[in-house]
């Protein structure tokens, strides 16, 4: 392995020594045109010495004379014949890197032809390689010519779809190594676009936007001889408009073998304007307005006029519109014919091409519904190279009015009532008959029934649809009558094509009013659908009967009076109804409290004798009230073990129900009885309730205490013989909220609260109850009430509930005080700061006392040693 590396190193050294300095210039000859600029590069490689090398340029002319042109090292190197051109910058040498330069010659002359040598002074330790390189420059005269023979080119304004051609001449003197190219371009404004190019190698290349048309033969470049080049454009497009330019170029091959352009000239051949087909397209419907009878044949022609009509193909579509404006959105398409004359229509409507510019619409057996404004829309299609088509123009004609007249059927409608009701729930029968029918062959008759509620003359009249038959004789019920029609309570029948009947099997009181029928005539169209042609309504027919409004009388009678608590109470309610058909009654027992005049529902019984407790929610007395039906029109209410709190005015509320069709019950009327009073002899004590608060204005977070004090007056009673239900509530501007209560057994009931405050209730004395509101907040402001219900123990050991007593309100206000709100945070902050300071002092003292003691002693001993050394 060592011998291999030694051999490789020796061979590499020998190769580098053999290679030496290399100076390179382009391979010649370089051919340039007189008056143009030239740049000749030169570079050196594989050299020793400094990285920046110097270069000298010499010229050996065809005559053999040598001239020093320019140098990067010595400014006096230049020959006198070149000093002016070098000093003016016409000839210059420029560095492109430390080891490469370019020789630039502006406006090269014929006398500049010759062999140019690039020399590099040696900086190598030993001479090896080449120190100069030579390239030949041939300067030829400017012989390139390009011109436009205007008389032989077809330019100017042409029509879209037409063809045009343009010519130009291009030539050059025959010089070895040069080639000629010709390019056609179109200029639109400041931008130019290449169309076709004849390259120096003889090939034709199309521009990016013209490659497809060139492949299809739409654009061609032809050589006519004698230096004439013709551009042929077939089926011109609007985008072909512009100024056409012929560009001639002179080319030579560079050292890589690629073609290099050394000279280019151009000339404007001509301006081409393309007139679009859309600007000349005219579409019209011939014949003017037309009036014809139904079942006739309508014929209309659509004529198209345009330039270059031989090259265009027309697509025609016919429409009919209800308005004169040719708006396709609201129009109906009749028939369509594409550019290949393929028709998409129907047996009744067709279109045909009469000539190249005229099509005819044929509409057979027109109907009255075909009346409207007819117009045609034309789309012009132009062929493109390759067999494709593009939409060149589109236009819509003005419309013509076509009126189709027909003989409308004439008839009359008579409405009669074979059966009329005398009472509610009686049947009603109405008959609608069509008479005096003319011109109704093939006409179908349908009917609609309407109800009109009697209204005062100064109010608007509204009609309700009962039911209607459509053109297929399908029944459709009105919104208010769907249920009755669906259940068969209202029946519609068709006795014959001209007689229709409406039957209401069970007439209601709400059915009293005015009725009329409307008969519609329908005509069948060609597509077998039906179109309404006429409506005729009958006269108004009133349906009513003599009837008084139902009434109800209710009388309440006390059967057992109450004098003291514990006595039973019984009340009878007698019902008397008038103008009620097969009624049933429901009853509701109410009581009006004597002090608050509040109405409370106690118990009810439905018309089906189903009883239910309403607002009677005293758990211990749910079975103490009874409501029963003693006869069809009499009810009895009993209350056992009456309490003092039951005092009030009792009455019956009775509702009468009557059956409708289908055994459904509806409310007919209702009545309220007289009031029966329950009152008790007051031989016991009298009670009073008052509130006392320790503060009426509090700050957030404080606690407020409100005491409810009960005072007893009159006959004395022991503490064990009286107990109380106490209830607290608070009222704000918009609502009253229950807070807490304590019943006579001491059981408390508390309502959940949403805020941060809380409340509690306690009995601090036999007749004093304290409400405490802890951690008050803004939502706790309001008026506080205390309601007390006393319970008295009778001589037989039973408890009697007295009437509820309510105190006067106490108004609580919650204020926000800055000092109060910051008092506790400031105190806590100051205390925490003091504790932290004391702790820091303690830690510092311990550290100084115990941790640093030894260090101080060592320092003191060290100081003593230093002192004694100084003394020594």
Short mmCIF file of C-alpha atoms in Angstrom, two decimals, residues 141 216 232 243 257 325 391 426 521 528 580 595 655 667 676 709 761 769 801 807 820 860:
data_model
loop_
_atom_site.label_atom_id
_atom_site.label_comp_id
_atom_site.label_asym_id
_atom_site.label_seq_id
_atom_site.Cartn_x
_atom_site.Cartn_y
_atom_site.Cartn_z
CA UNK A 141 -19.33 44.68 -44.49
CA UNK A 216 -53.34 23.25 -38.16
CA UNK A 232 -50.34 33.79 -44.83
CA UNK A 243 -48.91 46.16 -36.96
CA UNK A 257 -21.49 25.20 -32.45
CA UNK A 325 -88.34 42.97 -23.11
CA UNK A 391 -68.41 31.67 -30.71
CA UNK A 426 -128.76 20.65 12.49
CA UNK A 521 -113.65 26.56 -16.30
CA UNK A 528 -102.55 17.29 -21.66
CA UNK A 580 -128.16 24.59 26.42
CA UNK A 595 -108.03 40.50 54.57
CA UNK A 655 -118.83 25.89 33.35
CA UNK A 667 -117.38 25.23 26.40
CA UNK A 676 -121.11 32.17 51.42
CA UNK A 709 -91.36 40.24 67.77
CA UNK A 761 -83.18 32.00 61.46
CA UNK A 769 -87.39 35.21 66.00
CA UNK A 801 -104.71 27.58 62.74
CA UNK A 807 -95.42 42.82 59.71
CA UNK A 820 -64.20 49.75 55.23
CA UNK A 860 -8.04 38.44 64.33
#
